[in-house]
């Protein structure tokens, strides 16, 4: 068990250590406690080493002595003779100065005292508190190894230990006692001198001991519960990583996370000793377990990290192509200047490398000197300050297809270098440093939304930092179907028949009510294409919604259900003349989105007021197939045809009363609608006859756990702002998905399971015939075994239907309890674009719909 500087600095923290060590004893384990120096002491010792004046050194030693006396006082301990002796040693070292031992050996000896003192004090405290604790000199156990390229400085101040399991040491300790306390950070070299382990020293010591003793585990006790999917200071929604393998953890540690020093993992790999990171203040939290690789998780990005202060050196040479020795020449310069290279990118005539400030002393002089020497063999450009953003996860290459939205984000930036590590564990982008702070939380969100960071896998991803340490998670309303009464009801409904869609009207109503709070919106329409069930149409009519239809069939369905005074919109695309004739026969406001109807059927619309759908030149949405703007999409009149449209309209006495745009579905950024509104308003100013602006639907609902909801308050603010600039236009919207997605679930029944090629398949009695969204858009729907809600979810399943298509997969790599034939499986968020997009394929029969009114 390793405790850092703040964890050993006060009495309450030592009581904590006592409690934790005692509890491990109670579990039957023998314990080695590895401690750092009291917080601030190592720095004070370093400072003392830099002090040429003897008097000042003695003063510093006295201050350090005082710190330990104070803690002793709080512990109500008499000065233990061993501590007294060590303090005297320190004083003598301060008096002597480096003369006797030599500068570096003296420094090592002085700095080692931080840990020698804290461990001696700790031994006295623990023993006095009833936990008989032996003081152990780490230098008797950890032998530093001689390494090639080592100079005296690295040998003494940045030593390494070759720690292999040593049964003899284990036996020696077993003979002495059950609980030991020892020092982090120090070891002994072959000539018997004390050496330091360098940065991250105490963590590394703990690992060395873990490996030597082949411990059951190494526990690193610190001030945070473990490693997170991103730096919580930048991304409060970052999730605790509950399980990592050594390589992944090492990669995360070396690309930014400060919780663990990357060096401390390699000693544990071979003896396969697991390492656990725990929060000293919150021992009840699970923490992060790092261990040997086990293939039982969905492939996932595990973390995103950012390192700032990166310097890029770009080296250009026309003569480089296939020139033998060019790289050797340039890298020799880096060696010469003592600079260690991190990332490398190369082209025919260019090599660009990065210098990481954590590995290098990067002052501008060092870089300038390097550049000057490099300039002799090539053209050099230094690019700084940059930041390296790294995605970490085992099998990165197999995940590339899930990263399209993330990659698109980098498409907007100046990316200086992309590197994919040869161990297939990371993908790194080097960008300008100033974009990082804003970018990181956004990328973290995108990774979750894209299903690349699989937050749904509860075995891997724990709670968010915010929920553990922040002001609490933004309350996420739990799905209605999880409520015990509703669950029982759903099981009853499934017992009668499956597959079945079930719609929960109170959820529809409450979504409707939340949209009614948007003060700037003058009229809300429900885009009925999302779900045309009459009970839903009626509920939304009662809530005061108008309706948007895209076909004569939808107009008929709505007309048959909602009262005759409710306004309708008819917004077809590539509709036939007869479709328009049918639309014109209703009270609906007609929306045109092409030149053709006014050019060829102008007479049909004579004397009418119409709305015009324009293409604003871009599309947005959760998947390429639902983006309805831009030159690649079939929707809307391109703005350059606007004048022509208006001329035709004028010629036929048609008044363009409204402008309309809908860019896509599943948008979670509230700024989007403000932009659409602003663009439509400025077009409207040109036209003159416009009374209303319809900014479409597309309001998204998050589907992955932890994904942020659409911020309606922010949307309200954005819309009010634009409205204030254009108060003379009515503002209309037409959401579909937002109103009904969460209200609906699809119930199916487990038919059989199958194991094949490392996969486990869980078959249910319906698939893409009922719900095509996963097959068509890779859409992510939460899947729960309703019969076993709350049971331990151990297995990882491909949830598949019975349709003769390999795309008939409702969910991949879902963590679910062990299923049995007949279990009821619930597919969530199926209220929008579910039943309406179902098909008779394979003649599996119609999927029934059931409505719940409370
Ligand atoms: N207005 C127009 C003109 C539309 O084309 C749509 C949807 C909406 C409004 C409503 O969009 P919503 O608020 O539901 O996102 N089947 C896809 C969605 C396609 C949406 C087509 N148009 C899906 O399941 O995600």
XYZ file of N, CA, C and O in Angstrom, residues 72-171:
400
model
N 4.481 14.833 15.413
C 4.628 13.976 16.600
C 3.715 14.461 17.723
O 3.051 13.677 18.396
N 3.713 15.788 17.892
C 2.878 16.405 18.917
C 1.413 16.062 18.703
O 0.705 15.646 19.630
N 0.961 16.213 17.469
C -0.442 15.889 17.163
C -0.732 14.415 17.434
O -1.811 14.040 17.832
N 0.270 13.603 17.211
C 0.090 12.159 17.425
C 0.216 11.795 18.906
O 0.030 10.638 19.264
N 0.591 12.790 19.694
C 0.849 12.592 21.130
C 1.865 11.474 21.350
O 1.673 10.573 22.167
N 2.939 11.559 20.559
C 4.014 10.563 20.674
C 5.256 11.203 21.270
O 5.582 12.363 20.962
N 5.935 10.439 22.126
C 7.275 10.858 22.565
C 8.203 10.735 21.353
O 7.930 9.932 20.449
N 9.286 11.479 21.349
C 10.228 11.381 20.232
C 10.865 9.983 20.207
O 11.609 9.614 21.115
N 10.551 9.180 19.178
C 11.142 7.835 19.124
C 12.658 7.975 18.884
O 13.063 8.810 18.070
N 13.482 7.178 19.576
C 14.937 7.282 19.413
C 15.366 7.173 17.954
O 16.274 7.889 17.513
N 14.705 6.302 17.180
C 15.112 6.124 15.784
C 14.920 7.423 15.002
O 15.755 7.793 14.165
N 13.838 8.112 15.288
C 13.573 9.360 14.579
C 14.602 10.417 14.986
O 15.121 11.162 14.144
N 14.870 10.420 16.279
C 15.857 11.358 16.799
C 17.198 11.166 16.075
O 17.829 12.127 15.621
N 17.583 9.904 15.932
C 18.860 9.600 15.280
C 18.868 10.084 13.829
O 19.849 10.657 13.352
N 17.765 9.883 13.137
C 17.709 10.290 11.719
C 17.749 11.805 11.581
O 18.358 12.344 10.653
N 17.071 12.479 12.493
C 17.092 13.942 12.437
C 18.520 14.443 12.674
O 18.964 15.389 12.025
N 19.198 13.755 13.567
C 20.601 14.137 13.833
C 21.451 13.900 12.577
O 22.318 14.711 12.236
N 21.210 12.770 11.915
C 21.936 12.479 10.666
C 21.746 13.606 9.665
O 22.682 14.034 9.000
N 20.496 14.054 9.556
C 20.195 15.098 8.579
C 20.956 16.378 8.924
O 21.516 17.048 8.049
N 20.960 16.665 10.212
C 21.659 17.862 10.667
C 23.154 17.778 10.323
O 23.762 18.758 9.863
N 23.692 16.581 10.525
C 25.112 16.384 10.222
C 25.371 16.568 8.730
O 26.367 17.190 8.329
N 24.466 16.066 7.908
C 24.622 16.218 6.452
C 24.590 17.696 6.076
O 25.325 18.147 5.197
N 23.692 18.449 6.767
C 23.593 19.884 6.496
C 24.893 20.574 6.888
O 25.388 21.455 6.187
N 25.439 20.153 7.999
C 26.696 20.760 8.462
C 27.847 20.430 7.522
O 28.596 21.299 7.091
N 27.949 19.140 7.172
C 29.080 18.694 6.356
C 29.067 19.262 4.954
O 30.116 19.513 4.377
N 27.865 19.384 4.403
C 27.798 19.775 2.994
C 28.303 18.647 2.125
O 28.596 17.539 2.620
N 28.433 18.889 0.828
C 28.748 17.803 -0.119
C 30.200 17.330 -0.079
O 30.520 16.335 -0.733
N 31.047 18.044 0.660
C 32.476 17.763 0.554
C 32.850 16.291 0.747
O 33.526 15.699 -0.085
N 32.334 15.679 1.837
C 32.746 14.302 2.158
C 32.271 13.282 1.124
O 33.041 12.466 0.633
N 30.953 13.353 0.833
C 30.358 12.298 -0.005
C 30.493 12.569 -1.495
O 30.363 11.666 -2.314
N 30.690 13.784 -1.848
C 30.619 14.162 -3.256
C 29.213 14.699 -3.528
O 28.228 14.190 -2.956
N 29.139 15.673 -4.412
C 27.906 16.433 -4.599
C 26.655 15.550 -4.803
O 25.677 15.639 -4.064
N 26.730 14.673 -5.793
C 25.517 13.939 -6.155
C 25.129 12.920 -5.084
O 23.950 12.780 -4.741
N 26.119 12.218 -4.550
C 25.830 11.218 -3.517
C 25.262 11.906 -2.279
O 24.359 11.396 -1.604
N 25.803 13.086 -1.994
C 25.313 13.852 -0.840
C 23.850 14.269 -1.054
O 23.004 14.106 -0.190
N 23.576 14.771 -2.268
C 22.192 15.170 -2.585
C 21.226 14.004 -2.396
O 20.156 14.145 -1.826
N 21.632 12.841 -2.912
C 20.768 11.662 -2.793
C 20.551 11.334 -1.325
O 19.432 11.065 -0.881
N 21.614 11.385 -0.572
C 21.546 11.052 0.855
C 20.636 12.042 1.600
O 19.812 11.649 2.416
N 20.799 13.318 1.275
C 19.968 14.344 1.930
C 18.498 14.112 1.577
O 17.624 14.050 2.449
N 18.207 13.982 0.274
C 16.803 13.870 -0.148
C 16.142 12.590 0.346
O 14.942 12.554 0.577
N 16.937 11.548 0.511
C 16.381 10.278 1.020
C 15.790 10.465 2.414
O 14.919 9.702 2.847
N 16.240 11.490 3.113
C 15.770 11.684 4.480
C 14.284 11.994 4.582
O 13.673 11.721 5.608
N 13.696 12.554 3.533
C 12.251 12.817 3.574
C 11.499 11.537 3.880
O 10.659 11.466 4.798
N 11.821 10.480 3.147
C 11.127 9.208 3.301
C 11.600 8.459 4.540
O 10.824 7.775 5.214
N 12.922 8.597 4.832
C 13.444 7.904 6.025
C 12.734 8.442 7.272
O 12.351 7.681 8.167
N 12.505 9.754 7.303
C 11.855 10.359 8.468
C 10.376 9.978 8.540
O 9.870 9.563 9.583
N 9.662 10.126 7.407
C 8.213 9.863 7.455
C 7.941 8.399 7.814
O 7.013 8.093 8.569
N 8.772 7.483 7.289
C 8.525 6.069 7.586
C 8.855 5.744 9.045
O 8.170 4.931 9.682
N 9.864 6.389 9.592
C 10.246 6.122 10.983
C 9.147 6.610 11.922
O 8.722 5.923 12.863
N 8.654 7.805 11.579
C 7.564 8.365 12.370
C 6.303 7.494 12.255
O 5.620 7.205 13.245
N 6.048 7.043 11.038
C 4.869 6.209 10.797
C 4.935 4.893 11.554
O 3.940 4.428 12.120
N 6.147 4.275 11.581
C 6.300 2.999 12.290
C 5.932 3.180 13.758
O 5.226 2.346 14.354
N 6.392 4.305 14.338
C 6.110 4.555 15.752
C 4.608 4.747 15.972
O 4.016 4.193 16.903
N 3.990 5.506 15.078
C 2.564 5.775 15.240
C 1.729 4.503 15.100
O 0.871 4.203 15.936
N 2.002 3.732 14.060
C 1.194 2.533 13.815
C 1.359 1.536 14.961
O 0.380 0.961 15.451
N 2.615 1.338 15.408
C 2.850 0.367 16.483
C 2.164 0.813 17.769
O 1.533 0.016 18.453
N 2.316 2.118 18.067
C 1.685 2.638 19.281
C 0.149 2.475 19.200
O -0.539 2.235 20.199
N -0.397 2.537 17.961
C -1.850 2.442 17.805
C -2.342 1.000 17.771
O -3.499 0.745 17.433
N -1.453 0.051 18.040
C -1.904 -1.330 18.172
C -1.636 -2.195 16.955
O -1.969 -3.376 16.938
N -1.038 -1.606 15.895
C -0.715 -2.412 14.722
C 0.809 -2.574 14.702
O 1.533 -1.685 14.242
N 1.263 -3.694 15.238
C 2.715 -3.895 15.359
C 3.357 -3.778 13.982
O 3.065 -4.570 13.078
N 4.209 -2.764 13.792
C 4.730 -2.460 12.465
C 6.252 -2.422 12.488
O 6.853 -1.732 13.313
N 6.868 -3.187 11.569
C 8.324 -3.215 11.482
C 8.794 -2.163 10.489
O 8.246 -2.055 9.402
N 9.836 -1.438 10.889
C 10.434 -0.485 9.947
C 11.395 -1.249 9.056
O 12.187 -2.064 9.533
N 11.272 -0.990 7.770
C 12.088 -1.737 6.818
C 12.880 -0.741 5.987
O 12.321 0.238 5.501
N 14.169 -0.978 5.839
C 14.974 -0.075 5.020
C 14.849 -0.499 3.557
O 15.292 -1.583 3.177
N 14.227 0.362 2.765
C 13.986 0.017 1.349
C 15.301 -0.285 0.650
O 15.341 -1.082 -0.291
N 16.395 0.348 1.098
C 17.681 0.174 0.425
C 18.216 -1.243 0.586
O 19.041 -1.701 -0.198
N 17.735 -1.941 1.640
C 18.165 -3.340 1.803
C 17.417 -4.274 0.855
O 17.753 -5.446 0.729
N 16.335 -3.752 0.252
C 15.520 -4.614 -0.629
C 15.670 -4.238 -2.098
O 15.638 -5.090 -2.971
N 15.812 -2.937 -2.369
C 15.832 -2.488 -3.761
C 17.253 -2.166 -4.194
O 17.853 -1.211 -3.718
N 17.764 -2.993 -5.110
C 19.125 -2.791 -5.600
C 19.062 -2.137 -6.976
O 18.445 -2.680 -7.893
N 19.706 -0.970 -7.096
C 19.701 -0.267 -8.376
C 20.575 -1.014 -9.368
O 21.575 -1.621 -8.993
N 20.184 -0.976 -10.642
C 20.975 -1.666 -11.664
C 21.778 -0.647 -12.458
O 21.362 0.503 -12.611
N 22.903 -1.098 -12.957
C 23.700 -0.223 -13.811
C 23.146 -0.322 -15.222
O 22.858 -1.412 -15.703
N 22.956 0.830 -15.848
C 22.397 0.831 -17.201
C 23.375 1.476 -18.169
O 24.156 2.345 -17.779
N 23.322 1.043 -19.432
C 24.189 1.706 -20.404
C 23.743 3.175 -20.550
O 22.583 3.489 -20.276
N 24.569 4.032 -20.981
C 24.271 5.459 -21.152
C 24.031 6.203 -19.844
O 23.553 7.308 -19.842
N 24.301 5.526 -18.720
C 24.072 6.196 -17.446
C 25.278 7.059 -17.091
O 26.410 6.610 -17.212
N 25.007 8.274 -16.641
C 26.113 9.043 -16.093
C 25.938 9.076 -14.574
O 24.985 8.507 -14.036
N 26.852 9.757 -13.892
C 26.823 9.750 -12.424
C 25.496 10.325 -11.906
O 24.922 9.832 -10.944
N 25.015 11.357 -12.607
C 23.782 12.008 -12.161
C 22.589 11.039 -12.237
O 21.859 10.841 -11.285
N 22.412 10.419 -13.417
C 21.261 9.522 -13.558
C 21.431 8.296 -12.656
O 20.458 7.771 -12.123
N 22.677 7.888 -12.476
C 22.939 6.730 -11.629
C 22.496 7.004 -10.179
O 21.916 6.145 -9.518
N 22.733 8.234 -9.721
C 22.431 8.540 -8.323
C 21.054 9.161 -8.108
O 20.426 8.969 -7.072
N 20.583 9.929 -9.084
C 19.337 10.671 -8.848
C 18.152 10.147 -9.656
O 17.032 10.592 -9.470
N 18.400 9.231 -10.578
C 17.290 8.728 -11.384
C 17.522 7.244 -11.661
O 17.574 6.802 -12.796
N 17.683 6.503 -10.601
C 18.081 5.098 -10.718
C 16.904 4.194 -11.080
O 15.753 4.583 -10.978
N 17.253 2.998 -11.531
C 16.240 1.991 -11.849
C 16.575 0.719 -11.092
O 17.745 0.430 -10.844
N 15.526 -0.052 -10.808
C 15.720 -1.306 -10.087
C 15.179 -2.420 -10.966
O 14.153 -2.255 -11.609
N 15.909 -3.510 -11.029
C 15.398 -4.643 -11.790
C 14.685 -5.549 -10.787
O 15.322 -6.353 -10.115
N 13.378 -5.368 -10.679
C 12.660 -6.074 -9.612
C 12.031 -7.355 -10.133
O 11.098 -7.312 -10.918
N 12.578 -8.457 -9.723
C 11.987 -9.753 -10.065
C 11.587 -10.424 -8.773
O 12.223 -10.191 -7.745
N 10.561 -11.265 -8.826
C 10.128 -11.928 -7.601
C 11.310 -12.587 -6.880
O 12.135 -13.248 -7.501
N 11.393 -12.352 -5.578
C 12.520 -12.832 -4.776
C 11.967 -13.571 -3.573
O 11.726 -12.975 -2.527
N 11.761 -14.868 -3.721
C 11.130 -15.630 -2.638
C 11.892 -15.496 -1.321
O 11.297 -15.500 -0.241
N 13.214 -15.296 -1.413
C 14.012 -15.217 -0.185
C 13.613 -13.994 0.635
O 13.510 -14.059 1.862
N 13.377 -12.885 -0.045
C 12.983 -11.665 0.661
C 11.630 -11.879 1.340
O 11.421 -11.509 2.499
N 10.760 -12.527 0.589
C 9.432 -12.824 1.131
C 9.547 -13.632 2.433
O 8.912 -13.315 3.438
N 10.399 -14.644 2.381
C 10.572 -15.502 3.558
C 11.183 -14.711 4.716
O 10.778 -14.851 5.877
